[in-house]
Amino acid sequence: MEIIDEKEWLACCGSSEFAKQMAMASPFASLDLAVAAARDIWFNKVNVNGWLQAFSAHPQIGQSHISSSAPSSPSAQWSKVEQSTALATATTFSLEELHKWNAQYREKFGFIFLICASGRSTDEILAELKKRYANRPIVEFEIAAQEQMKVTELRIAKLFSTKTKAASPTVS
Amino acid sequence: MEIIDEKEWLACCGSSEFAKQMAMASPFASLDLAVAAARDIWFNKVNVNGWLQAFSAHPQIGQSHISSSAPSSPSAQWSKVEQSTALATATTFSLEELHKWNAQYREKFGFIFLICASGRSTDEILAELKKRYANRPIVEFEIAAQEQMKVTELRIAKLFSTKTKAASPTVS
């Protein structure tokens, strides 16, 4: 049973309502139970303002290194690792293209382009951005929320794995 | 062909993006064409922030008489007329009940309960509110946007009818 506090939940998903409700539902006997609770809270309890709040906590994709708010926060560090494949495969051209499309996306939808970037190349991310750009705003809003949940699940798993390691008994 | 300016469109639907785009698409040769453009702009162009902005321009149902922002604006006057059936059929008990459920709804969803109230009694509105309260936030967000569009269509029709009357040639 892992003790995870509200601040740690907030690093998994930047909605304060999500973090509050996860802290209230804690502790969880397993990672699976924590993820199930997170999914229920995120999709059924957190409202559209909470979704927007969580979205705004992310650095823009391709820009994790200049995250302005709290570059050394766990959330910012996680973003950096999650985007590492994208950054490793980026060329100056593809980054400029990504930057341009990110701006257009934000202009249309009112929030940044969100994608679970783990293991994806810049070209894959750019192709997905261009495809999703055609969506109706409300449709894209729900897709972004699903991507946010994927990111949250990865982060919860990391959190559990860190805690489990820390809690392992020393062989004596 | 009716000349309707941005401010008048804003009274039909309180999203500034909606009003701007309707003014740009004006004038319209008929009411039907105006409504078709309004539907396209509202559902496909205005983003979720614009939806929230439009929702926040409404007085809470059952409270149109104490609309604080601009009680003499066309929008506030229209709300009053649209809610006239509800207010005429309201008892102190049903108004209190409505007030309580409105607060609960707002707490859950982060925006006020929106319904095209024209011709509906307080009891009908209350029953609908209780039913919709069970929805997931994103589902309810889209329903609210559909209700907003019904209100907008009624208001555009009123606007066209006022303009047409004003523009009728005097028989001489």
mmCIF file of C-alpha atoms in Angstrom:
data_model
loop_
_atom_site.group_PDB
_atom_site.id
_atom_site.type_symbol
_atom_site.label_atom_id
_atom_site.label_comp_id
_atom_site.label_asym_id
_atom_site.label_seq_id
_atom_site.Cartn_x
_atom_site.Cartn_y
_atom_site.Cartn_z
ATOM 1 C CA MET A 1 0.000 0.000 0.000
ATOM 2 C CA GLU A 2 1.694 3.129 -1.244
ATOM 3 C CA ILE A 3 1.250 6.475 0.428
ATOM 4 C CA ILE A 4 1.108 9.056 -2.342
ATOM 5 C CA ASP A 5 0.193 12.613 -1.428
ATOM 6 C CA GLU A 6 -1.830 15.245 -3.305
ATOM 7 C CA LYS A 7 1.292 16.972 -4.663
ATOM 8 C CA GLU A 8 2.536 13.726 -6.181
ATOM 9 C CA TRP A 9 -0.852 13.081 -7.816
ATOM 10 C CA LEU A 10 -0.744 16.603 -9.212
ATOM 11 C CA ALA A 11 2.566 15.782 -10.915
ATOM 12 C CA CYS A 12 0.784 12.829 -12.609
ATOM 13 C CA CYS A 13 -2.072 15.029 -13.831
ATOM 14 C CA GLY A 14 -2.243 18.798 -13.335
ATOM 15 C CA SER A 15 -5.896 19.049 -12.339
ATOM 16 C CA SER A 16 -6.200 20.026 -8.676
ATOM 17 C CA GLU A 17 -9.587 18.276 -8.490
ATOM 18 C CA PHE A 18 -8.011 15.063 -9.805
ATOM 19 C CA ALA A 19 -5.177 15.288 -7.255
ATOM 20 C CA LYS A 20 -7.592 15.983 -4.400
ATOM 21 C CA GLN A 21 -9.849 13.075 -5.244
ATOM 22 C CA MET A 22 -6.920 10.662 -5.783
ATOM 23 C CA ALA A 23 -5.458 11.639 -2.417
ATOM 24 C CA MET A 24 -8.870 11.044 -0.814
ATOM 25 C CA ALA A 25 -9.151 7.627 -2.482
ATOM 26 C CA SER A 26 -5.590 6.639 -1.436
ATOM 27 C CA PRO A 27 -3.907 4.425 -0.436
ATOM 28 C CA PHE A 28 -4.298 1.823 -3.192
ATOM 29 C CA ALA A 29 -3.434 -1.836 -2.722
ATOM 30 C CA SER A 30 -2.026 -2.081 -6.245
ATOM 31 C CA LEU A 31 -1.082 -0.086 -9.312
ATOM 32 C CA ASP A 32 -4.085 -1.526 -11.177
ATOM 33 C CA LEU A 33 -6.467 -0.244 -8.527
ATOM 34 C CA ALA A 34 -4.846 3.199 -8.607
ATOM 35 C CA VAL A 35 -5.132 3.381 -12.406
ATOM 36 C CA ALA A 36 -8.780 2.284 -12.303
ATOM 37 C CA ALA A 37 -9.569 5.005 -9.752
ATOM 38 C CA ALA A 38 -7.622 7.568 -11.794
ATOM 39 C CA ARG A 39 -9.599 6.725 -14.939
ATOM 40 C CA ASP A 40 -12.921 6.991 -13.114
ATOM 41 C CA ILE A 41 -12.022 10.319 -11.503
ATOM 42 C CA TRP A 42 -10.568 11.824 -14.693
ATOM 43 C CA PHE A 43 -13.379 10.839 -17.075
ATOM 44 C CA ASN A 44 -16.412 10.938 -14.763
ATOM 45 C CA LYS A 45 -15.696 13.415 -11.978
ATOM 46 C CA VAL A 46 -13.228 16.079 -13.155
ATOM 47 C CA ASN A 47 -15.171 18.652 -15.174
ATOM 48 C CA VAL A 48 -14.182 20.541 -18.321
ATOM 49 C CA ASN A 49 -12.455 23.285 -16.326
ATOM 50 C CA GLY A 50 -10.347 20.612 -14.624
ATOM 51 C CA TRP A 51 -9.449 19.154 -18.017
ATOM 52 C CA LEU A 52 -8.328 22.581 -19.249
ATOM 53 C CA GLN A 53 -6.320 23.117 -16.064
ATOM 54 C CA ALA A 54 -4.507 19.794 -16.561
ATOM 55 C CA PHE A 55 -3.818 20.534 -20.221
ATOM 56 C CA SER A 56 -2.290 23.898 -19.357
ATOM 57 C CA ALA A 57 0.179 22.222 -16.971
ATOM 58 C CA HIS A 58 2.020 20.605 -19.909
ATOM 59 C CA PRO A 59 4.946 22.120 -21.778
ATOM 60 C CA GLN A 60 4.246 22.400 -25.506
ATOM 61 C CA ILE A 61 5.553 19.340 -27.327
ATOM 62 C CA GLY A 62 9.095 19.922 -28.587
ATOM 63 C CA GLN A 63 9.582 22.592 -25.927
ATOM 64 C CA SER A 64 10.013 20.638 -22.691
ATOM 65 C CA HIS A 65 13.514 22.082 -22.262
ATOM 66 C CA ILE A 66 12.170 25.609 -21.958
ATOM 67 C CA SER A 67 9.234 24.829 -19.667
ATOM 68 C CA SER A 68 8.999 28.126 -17.861
ATOM 69 C CA SER A 69 6.910 27.402 -14.780
ATOM 70 C CA ALA A 70 8.967 24.919 -12.756
ATOM 71 C CA PRO A 71 11.646 23.278 -14.881
ATOM 72 C CA SER A 72 12.889 21.121 -12.029
ATOM 73 C CA SER A 73 9.443 19.852 -10.961
ATOM 74 C CA PRO A 74 8.795 16.089 -11.301
ATOM 75 C CA SER A 75 6.166 16.866 -13.947
ATOM 76 C CA ALA A 76 8.639 18.880 -16.078
ATOM 77 C CA GLN A 77 11.300 16.193 -15.736
ATOM 78 C CA TRP A 78 8.826 13.504 -16.742
ATOM 79 C CA SER A 79 7.800 15.548 -19.797
ATOM 80 C CA LYS A 80 11.432 15.679 -20.822
ATOM 81 C CA VAL A 81 11.838 11.893 -20.612
ATOM 82 C CA GLU A 82 8.470 11.301 -22.342
ATOM 83 C CA GLN A 83 9.520 13.544 -25.209
ATOM 84 C CA SER A 84 13.075 12.169 -25.455
ATOM 85 C CA THR A 85 12.404 10.033 -28.558
ATOM 86 C CA ALA A 86 10.774 12.980 -30.284
ATOM 87 C CA LEU A 87 13.674 15.281 -29.439
ATOM 88 C CA ALA A 88 16.297 12.704 -30.453
ATOM 89 C CA THR A 89 14.669 12.278 -33.887
ATOM 90 C CA ALA A 90 14.018 15.982 -34.463
ATOM 91 C CA THR A 91 15.680 18.014 -37.186
ATOM 92 C CA THR A 92 15.675 21.794 -37.241
ATOM 93 C CA PHE A 93 13.112 21.620 -40.038
ATOM 94 C CA SER A 94 10.789 19.215 -38.235
ATOM 95 C CA LEU A 95 11.005 21.245 -35.018
ATOM 96 C CA GLU A 96 10.102 24.425 -36.889
ATOM 97 C CA GLU A 97 7.218 22.609 -38.561
ATOM 98 C CA LEU A 98 6.076 21.288 -35.178
ATOM 99 C CA HIS A 99 6.306 24.759 -33.693
ATOM 100 C CA LYS A 100 4.195 26.233 -36.512
ATOM 101 C CA TRP A 101 1.506 23.554 -36.270
ATOM 102 C CA ASN A 102 1.455 23.736 -32.469
ATOM 103 C CA ALA A 103 0.670 27.440 -32.733
ATOM 104 C CA GLN A 104 -2.093 26.828 -35.287
ATOM 105 C CA TYR A 105 -3.544 24.047 -33.145
ATOM 106 C CA ARG A 106 -3.591 26.247 -30.052
ATOM 107 C CA GLU A 107 -5.199 29.065 -32.019
ATOM 108 C CA LYS A 108 -8.020 26.783 -33.172
ATOM 109 C CA PHE A 109 -8.655 24.752 -30.010
ATOM 110 C CA GLY A 110 -7.634 27.110 -27.210
ATOM 111 C CA PHE A 111 -5.313 24.589 -25.532
ATOM 112 C CA ILE A 112 -1.975 23.018 -26.491
ATOM 113 C CA PHE A 113 -1.649 19.865 -28.578
ATOM 114 C CA LEU A 114 -1.455 16.901 -26.207
ATOM 115 C CA ILE A 115 -0.152 13.509 -27.175
ATOM 116 C CA CYS A 116 1.330 10.659 -25.204
ATOM 117 C CA ALA A 117 4.765 11.171 -26.766
ATOM 118 C CA SER A 118 6.604 8.221 -25.201
ATOM 119 C CA GLY A 119 8.496 6.378 -27.940
ATOM 120 C CA ARG A 120 7.151 8.514 -30.792
ATOM 121 C CA SER A 121 9.313 10.310 -33.341
ATOM 122 C CA THR A 122 8.832 13.947 -34.268
ATOM 123 C CA ASP A 123 7.478 12.910 -37.674
ATOM 124 C CA GLU A 124 4.872 10.629 -36.106
ATOM 125 C CA ILE A 125 3.805 13.371 -33.716
ATOM 126 C CA LEU A 126 3.591 15.917 -36.523
ATOM 127 C CA ALA A 127 1.492 13.575 -38.691
ATOM 128 C CA GLU A 128 -0.885 13.015 -35.772
ATOM 129 C CA LEU A 129 -1.108 16.760 -35.080
ATOM 130 C CA LYS A 130 -2.040 17.500 -38.699
ATOM 131 C CA LYS A 131 -4.682 14.748 -38.702
ATOM 132 C CA ARG A 132 -6.223 15.853 -35.418
ATOM 133 C CA TYR A 133 -6.219 19.518 -36.440
ATOM 134 C CA ALA A 134 -9.203 18.803 -38.736
ATOM 135 C CA ASN A 135 -11.403 17.666 -35.819
ATOM 136 C CA ARG A 136 -14.341 19.591 -34.376
ATOM 137 C CA PRO A 137 -13.260 21.362 -31.134
ATOM 138 C CA ILE A 138 -15.416 19.166 -28.855
ATOM 139 C CA VAL A 139 -14.141 15.958 -30.502
ATOM 140 C CA GLU A 140 -10.548 17.082 -30.136
ATOM 141 C CA PHE A 141 -11.203 18.048 -26.519
ATOM 142 C CA GLU A 142 -12.117 14.451 -25.673
ATOM 143 C CA ILE A 143 -9.159 13.000 -27.639
ATOM 144 C CA ALA A 144 -6.817 15.315 -25.739
ATOM 145 C CA ALA A 145 -8.347 14.084 -22.475
ATOM 146 C CA GLN A 146 -7.697 10.472 -23.534
ATOM 147 C CA GLU A 147 -4.069 11.321 -24.355
ATOM 148 C CA GLN A 148 -3.769 13.064 -20.997
ATOM 149 C CA MET A 149 -4.975 9.849 -19.314
ATOM 150 C CA LYS A 150 -2.310 7.789 -21.128
ATOM 151 C CA VAL A 151 0.369 10.183 -19.850
ATOM 152 C CA THR A 152 -1.136 10.026 -16.361
ATOM 153 C CA GLU A 153 -1.089 6.205 -16.361
ATOM 154 C CA LEU A 154 2.601 6.116 -17.317
ATOM 155 C CA ARG A 155 3.385 8.597 -14.558
ATOM 156 C CA ILE A 156 1.415 6.698 -11.924
ATOM 157 C CA ALA A 157 3.307 3.529 -12.891
ATOM 158 C CA LYS A 158 6.628 5.386 -12.495
ATOM 159 C CA LEU A 159 5.521 6.717 -9.122
ATOM 160 C CA PHE A 160 4.585 3.222 -7.909
ATOM 161 C CA SER A 161 7.832 1.787 -9.174
ATOM 162 C CA THR A 162 9.861 4.487 -7.389
ATOM 163 C CA LYS A 163 7.930 3.977 -4.161
ATOM 164 C CA THR A 164 8.258 0.197 -4.344
ATOM 165 C CA LYS A 165 12.016 0.423 -4.817
ATOM 166 C CA ALA A 166 12.302 2.874 -1.937
ATOM 167 C CA ALA A 167 10.236 0.607 0.287
ATOM 168 C CA SER A 168 12.166 -2.621 -0.507
ATOM 169 C CA PRO A 169 13.633 -4.136 2.663
ATOM 170 C CA THR A 170 17.409 -4.172 2.856
ATOM 171 C CA VAL A 171 18.791 -7.703 2.882
ATOM 172 C CA SER A 172 20.587 -8.077 6.168
ATOM 173 C CA MET B 1 -30.582 41.153 -46.687
ATOM 174 C CA GLU B 2 -30.361 42.153 -43.077
ATOM 175 C CA ILE B 3 -27.447 44.112 -41.663
ATOM 176 C CA ILE B 4 -26.766 42.729 -38.206
ATOM 177 C CA ASP B 5 -23.667 43.897 -36.376
ATOM 178 C CA GLU B 6 -21.290 42.039 -34.053
ATOM 179 C CA LYS B 7 -22.977 43.390 -30.919
ATOM 180 C CA GLU B 8 -26.344 42.088 -32.048
ATOM 181 C CA TRP B 9 -24.865 38.634 -32.781
ATOM 182 C CA LEU B 10 -23.309 38.698 -29.318
ATOM 183 C CA ALA B 11 -26.775 39.158 -27.828
ATOM 184 C CA CYS B 12 -27.834 35.974 -29.684
ATOM 185 C CA CYS B 13 -24.892 33.989 -28.320
ATOM 186 C CA GLY B 14 -22.343 35.372 -25.851
ATOM 187 C CA SER B 15 -19.206 33.982 -27.496
ATOM 188 C CA SER B 16 -17.129 36.815 -28.943
ATOM 189 C CA GLU B 17 -15.659 34.426 -31.528
ATOM 190 C CA PHE B 18 -19.180 33.461 -32.632
ATOM 191 C CA ALA B 19 -20.200 37.119 -32.926
ATOM 192 C CA LYS B 20 -17.052 38.012 -34.866
ATOM 193 C CA GLN B 21 -17.462 35.174 -37.346
ATOM 194 C CA MET B 22 -21.192 35.824 -37.831
ATOM 195 C CA ALA B 23 -20.494 39.500 -38.504
ATOM 196 C CA MET B 24 -17.835 38.486 -41.034
ATOM 197 C CA ALA B 25 -20.244 36.060 -42.742
ATOM 198 C CA SER B 26 -23.049 38.679 -42.838
ATOM 199 C CA PRO B 27 -25.243 39.778 -44.482
ATOM 200 C CA PHE B 28 -27.473 36.745 -45.001
ATOM 201 C CA ALA B 29 -30.121 36.538 -47.700
ATOM 202 C CA SER B 30 -32.516 34.684 -45.412
ATOM 203 C CA LEU B 31 -33.067 33.537 -41.833
ATOM 204 C CA ASP B 32 -32.404 29.935 -42.895
ATOM 205 C CA LEU B 33 -28.979 30.845 -44.250
ATOM 206 C CA ALA B 34 -28.137 32.778 -41.091
ATOM 207 C CA VAL B 35 -29.138 29.827 -38.900
ATOM 208 C CA ALA B 36 -27.118 27.394 -41.026
ATOM 209 C CA ALA B 37 -24.036 29.626 -40.715
ATOM 210 C CA ALA B 38 -24.615 30.015 -36.976
ATOM 211 C CA ARG B 39 -24.786 26.227 -36.495
ATOM 212 C CA ASP B 40 -21.601 25.689 -38.489
ATOM 213 C CA ILE B 41 -19.706 28.393 -36.596
ATOM 214 C CA TRP B 42 -20.957 27.318 -33.169
ATOM 215 C CA PHE B 43 -20.340 23.579 -33.519
ATOM 216 C CA ASN B 44 -17.271 23.520 -35.815
ATOM 217 C CA LYS B 45 -15.363 26.754 -35.283
ATOM 218 C CA VAL B 46 -15.962 28.119 -31.782
ATOM 219 C CA ASN B 47 -13.709 26.196 -29.374
ATOM 220 C CA VAL B 48 -14.394 24.993 -25.845
ATOM 221 C CA ASN B 49 -13.305 28.316 -24.317
ATOM 222 C CA GLY B 50 -15.848 30.058 -26.558
ATOM 223 C CA TRP B 51 -18.557 27.651 -25.416
ATOM 224 C CA LEU B 52 -17.735 28.385 -21.767
ATOM 225 C CA GLN B 53 -17.766 32.127 -22.486
ATOM 226 C CA ALA B 54 -21.230 31.877 -24.067
ATOM 227 C CA PHE B 55 -22.573 29.765 -21.192
ATOM 228 C CA SER B 56 -21.353 32.307 -18.647
ATOM 229 C CA ALA B 57 -23.314 35.069 -20.397
ATOM 230 C CA HIS B 58 -26.636 33.511 -19.300
ATOM 231 C CA PRO B 59 -28.469 34.280 -16.103
ATOM 232 C CA GLN B 60 -29.082 31.171 -14.019
ATOM 233 C CA ILE B 61 -32.480 29.698 -14.832
ATOM 234 C CA GLY B 62 -35.134 31.051 -12.460
ATOM 235 C CA GLN B 63 -32.967 34.085 -11.777
ATOM 236 C CA SER B 64 -33.324 36.182 -14.907
ATOM 237 C CA HIS B 65 -34.796 39.032 -12.845
ATOM 238 C CA ILE B 66 -31.589 39.459 -10.873
ATOM 239 C CA SER B 67 -29.160 39.175 -13.762
ATOM 240 C CA SER B 68 -26.354 41.307 -12.426
ATOM 241 C CA SER B 69 -24.212 42.179 -15.445
ATOM 242 C CA ALA B 70 -26.493 44.175 -17.740
ATOM 243 C CA PRO B 71 -30.145 43.710 -16.819
ATOM 244 C CA SER B 72 -31.359 45.985 -19.594
ATOM 245 C CA SER B 73 -29.278 44.372 -22.359
ATOM 246 C CA PRO B 74 -31.175 42.656 -25.190
ATOM 247 C CA SER B 75 -29.752 39.335 -24.021
ATOM 248 C CA ALA B 76 -31.071 39.794 -20.473
ATOM 249 C CA GLN B 77 -34.482 40.872 -21.751
ATOM 250 C CA TRP B 78 -34.673 37.866 -24.045
ATOM 251 C CA SER B 79 -33.768 35.552 -21.160
ATOM 252 C CA LYS B 80 -36.656 37.007 -19.209
ATOM 253 C CA VAL B 81 -39.120 36.316 -22.017
ATOM 254 C CA GLU B 82 -37.678 32.842 -22.649
ATOM 255 C CA GLN B 83 -38.094 31.970 -18.995
ATOM 256 C CA SER B 84 -41.551 33.526 -18.648
ATOM 257 C CA THR B 85 -43.417 30.184 -18.719
ATOM 258 C CA ALA B 86 -41.071 28.773 -16.089
ATOM 259 C CA LEU B 87 -41.514 31.812 -13.863
ATOM 260 C CA ALA B 88 -45.298 31.875 -14.304
ATOM 261 C CA THR B 89 -45.561 28.214 -13.248
ATOM 262 C CA ALA B 90 -43.101 28.456 -10.378
ATOM 263 C CA THR B 91 -44.050 28.029 -6.749
ATOM 264 C CA THR B 92 -41.793 29.077 -3.881
ATOM 265 C CA PHE B 93 -41.031 25.415 -3.304
ATOM 266 C CA SER B 94 -40.139 24.667 -6.912
ATOM 267 C CA LEU B 95 -37.980 27.788 -7.153
ATOM 268 C CA GLU B 96 -36.078 26.771 -4.016
ATOM 269 C CA GLU B 97 -35.643 23.264 -5.420
ATOM 270 C CA LEU B 98 -34.432 24.723 -8.717
ATOM 271 C CA HIS B 99 -32.024 26.984 -6.888
ATOM 272 C CA LYS B 100 -30.592 24.051 -4.909
ATOM 273 C CA TRP B 101 -30.163 21.843 -7.988
ATOM 274 C CA ASN B 102 -28.689 24.696 -10.031
ATOM 275 C CA ALA B 103 -25.998 25.109 -7.374
ATOM 276 C CA GLN B 104 -25.254 21.364 -7.342
ATOM 277 C CA TYR B 105 -25.116 21.295 -11.129
ATOM 278 C CA ARG B 106 -22.713 24.213 -11.261
ATOM 279 C CA GLU B 107 -20.540 22.616 -8.584
ATOM 280 C CA LYS B 108 -20.272 19.404 -10.615
ATOM 281 C CA PHE B 109 -19.926 20.791 -14.142
ATOM 282 C CA GLY B 110 -18.283 24.179 -13.632
ATOM 283 C CA PHE B 111 -20.900 26.084 -15.653
ATOM 284 C CA ILE B 112 -24.579 26.902 -15.135
ATOM 285 C CA PHE B 113 -27.424 24.622 -16.199
ATOM 286 C CA LEU B 114 -28.508 25.640 -19.689
ATOM 287 C CA ILE B 115 -31.807 24.716 -21.225
ATOM 288 C CA CYS B 116 -33.904 26.249 -23.967
ATOM 289 C CA ALA B 117 -36.614 27.275 -21.515
ATOM 290 C CA SER B 118 -39.170 28.692 -23.972
ATOM 291 C CA GLY B 119 -42.581 27.249 -23.154
ATOM 292 C CA ARG B 120 -41.328 24.931 -20.399
ATOM 293 C CA SER B 121 -42.705 24.848 -16.873
ATOM 294 C CA THR B 122 -40.488 24.915 -13.784
ATOM 295 C CA ASP B 123 -41.324 21.264 -13.088
ATOM 296 C CA GLU B 124 -40.259 20.207 -16.576
ATOM 297 C CA ILE B 125 -37.014 22.151 -16.250
ATOM 298 C CA LEU B 126 -36.322 20.663 -12.831
ATOM 299 C CA ALA B 127 -36.949 17.113 -14.075
ATOM 300 C CA GLU B 128 -34.550 17.705 -16.965
ATOM 301 C CA LEU B 129 -31.920 19.181 -14.653
ATOM 302 C CA LYS B 130 -32.058 16.139 -12.350
ATOM 303 C CA LYS B 131 -31.785 13.756 -15.308
ATOM 304 C CA ARG B 132 -28.871 15.615 -16.901
ATOM 305 C CA TYR B 133 -27.036 15.923 -13.576
ATOM 306 C CA ALA B 134 -26.102 12.214 -13.847
ATOM 307 C CA ASN B 135 -24.172 12.741 -17.107
ATOM 308 C CA ARG B 136 -20.404 12.640 -17.493
ATOM 309 C CA PRO B 137 -18.999 16.216 -17.641
ATOM 310 C CA ILE B 138 -17.974 15.998 -21.321
ATOM 311 C CA VAL B 139 -21.377 14.593 -22.344
ATOM 312 C CA GLU B 140 -23.178 17.327 -20.466
ATOM 313 C CA PHE B 141 -20.883 19.937 -22.031
ATOM 314 C CA GLU B 142 -22.080 18.976 -25.504
ATOM 315 C CA ILE B 143 -25.752 18.836 -24.457
ATOM 316 C CA ALA B 144 -25.415 22.331 -22.997
ATOM 317 C CA ALA B 145 -23.912 23.501 -26.302
ATOM 318 C CA GLN B 146 -26.907 22.050 -28.171
ATOM 319 C CA GLU B 147 -29.311 23.848 -25.816
ATOM 320 C CA GLN B 148 -27.324 27.049 -26.322
ATOM 321 C CA MET B 149 -27.793 26.648 -30.088
ATOM 322 C CA LYS B 150 -31.588 26.280 -29.674
ATOM 323 C CA VAL B 151 -31.640 29.531 -27.695
ATOM 324 C CA THR B 152 -29.433 31.195 -30.302
ATOM 325 C CA GLU B 153 -31.744 30.110 -33.148
ATOM 326 C CA LEU B 154 -34.788 31.575 -31.394
ATOM 327 C CA ARG B 155 -32.924 34.828 -30.847
ATOM 328 C CA ILE B 156 -31.717 35.059 -34.445
ATOM 329 C CA ALA B 157 -35.316 34.550 -35.584
ATOM 330 C CA LYS B 158 -36.458 37.368 -33.283
ATOM 331 C CA LEU B 159 -33.710 39.604 -34.590
ATOM 332 C CA PHE B 160 -34.696 38.936 -38.203
ATOM 333 C CA SER B 161 -38.362 39.517 -37.446
ATOM 334 C CA THR B 162 -37.571 42.864 -35.742
ATOM 335 C CA LYS B 163 -35.373 43.951 -38.630
ATOM 336 C CA THR B 164 -37.929 42.890 -41.240
ATOM 337 C CA LYS B 165 -40.662 44.848 -39.491
ATOM 338 C CA ALA B 166 -38.421 47.892 -39.231
ATOM 339 C CA ALA B 167 -37.518 47.621 -42.896
ATOM 340 C CA SER B 168 -41.087 47.175 -44.218
ATOM 341 C CA PRO B 169 -41.949 49.905 -46.690
ATOM 342 C CA THR B 170 -44.658 52.262 -45.570
ATOM 343 C CA VAL B 171 -47.720 52.029 -47.783
ATOM 344 C CA SER B 172 -48.144 55.423 -49.326
#
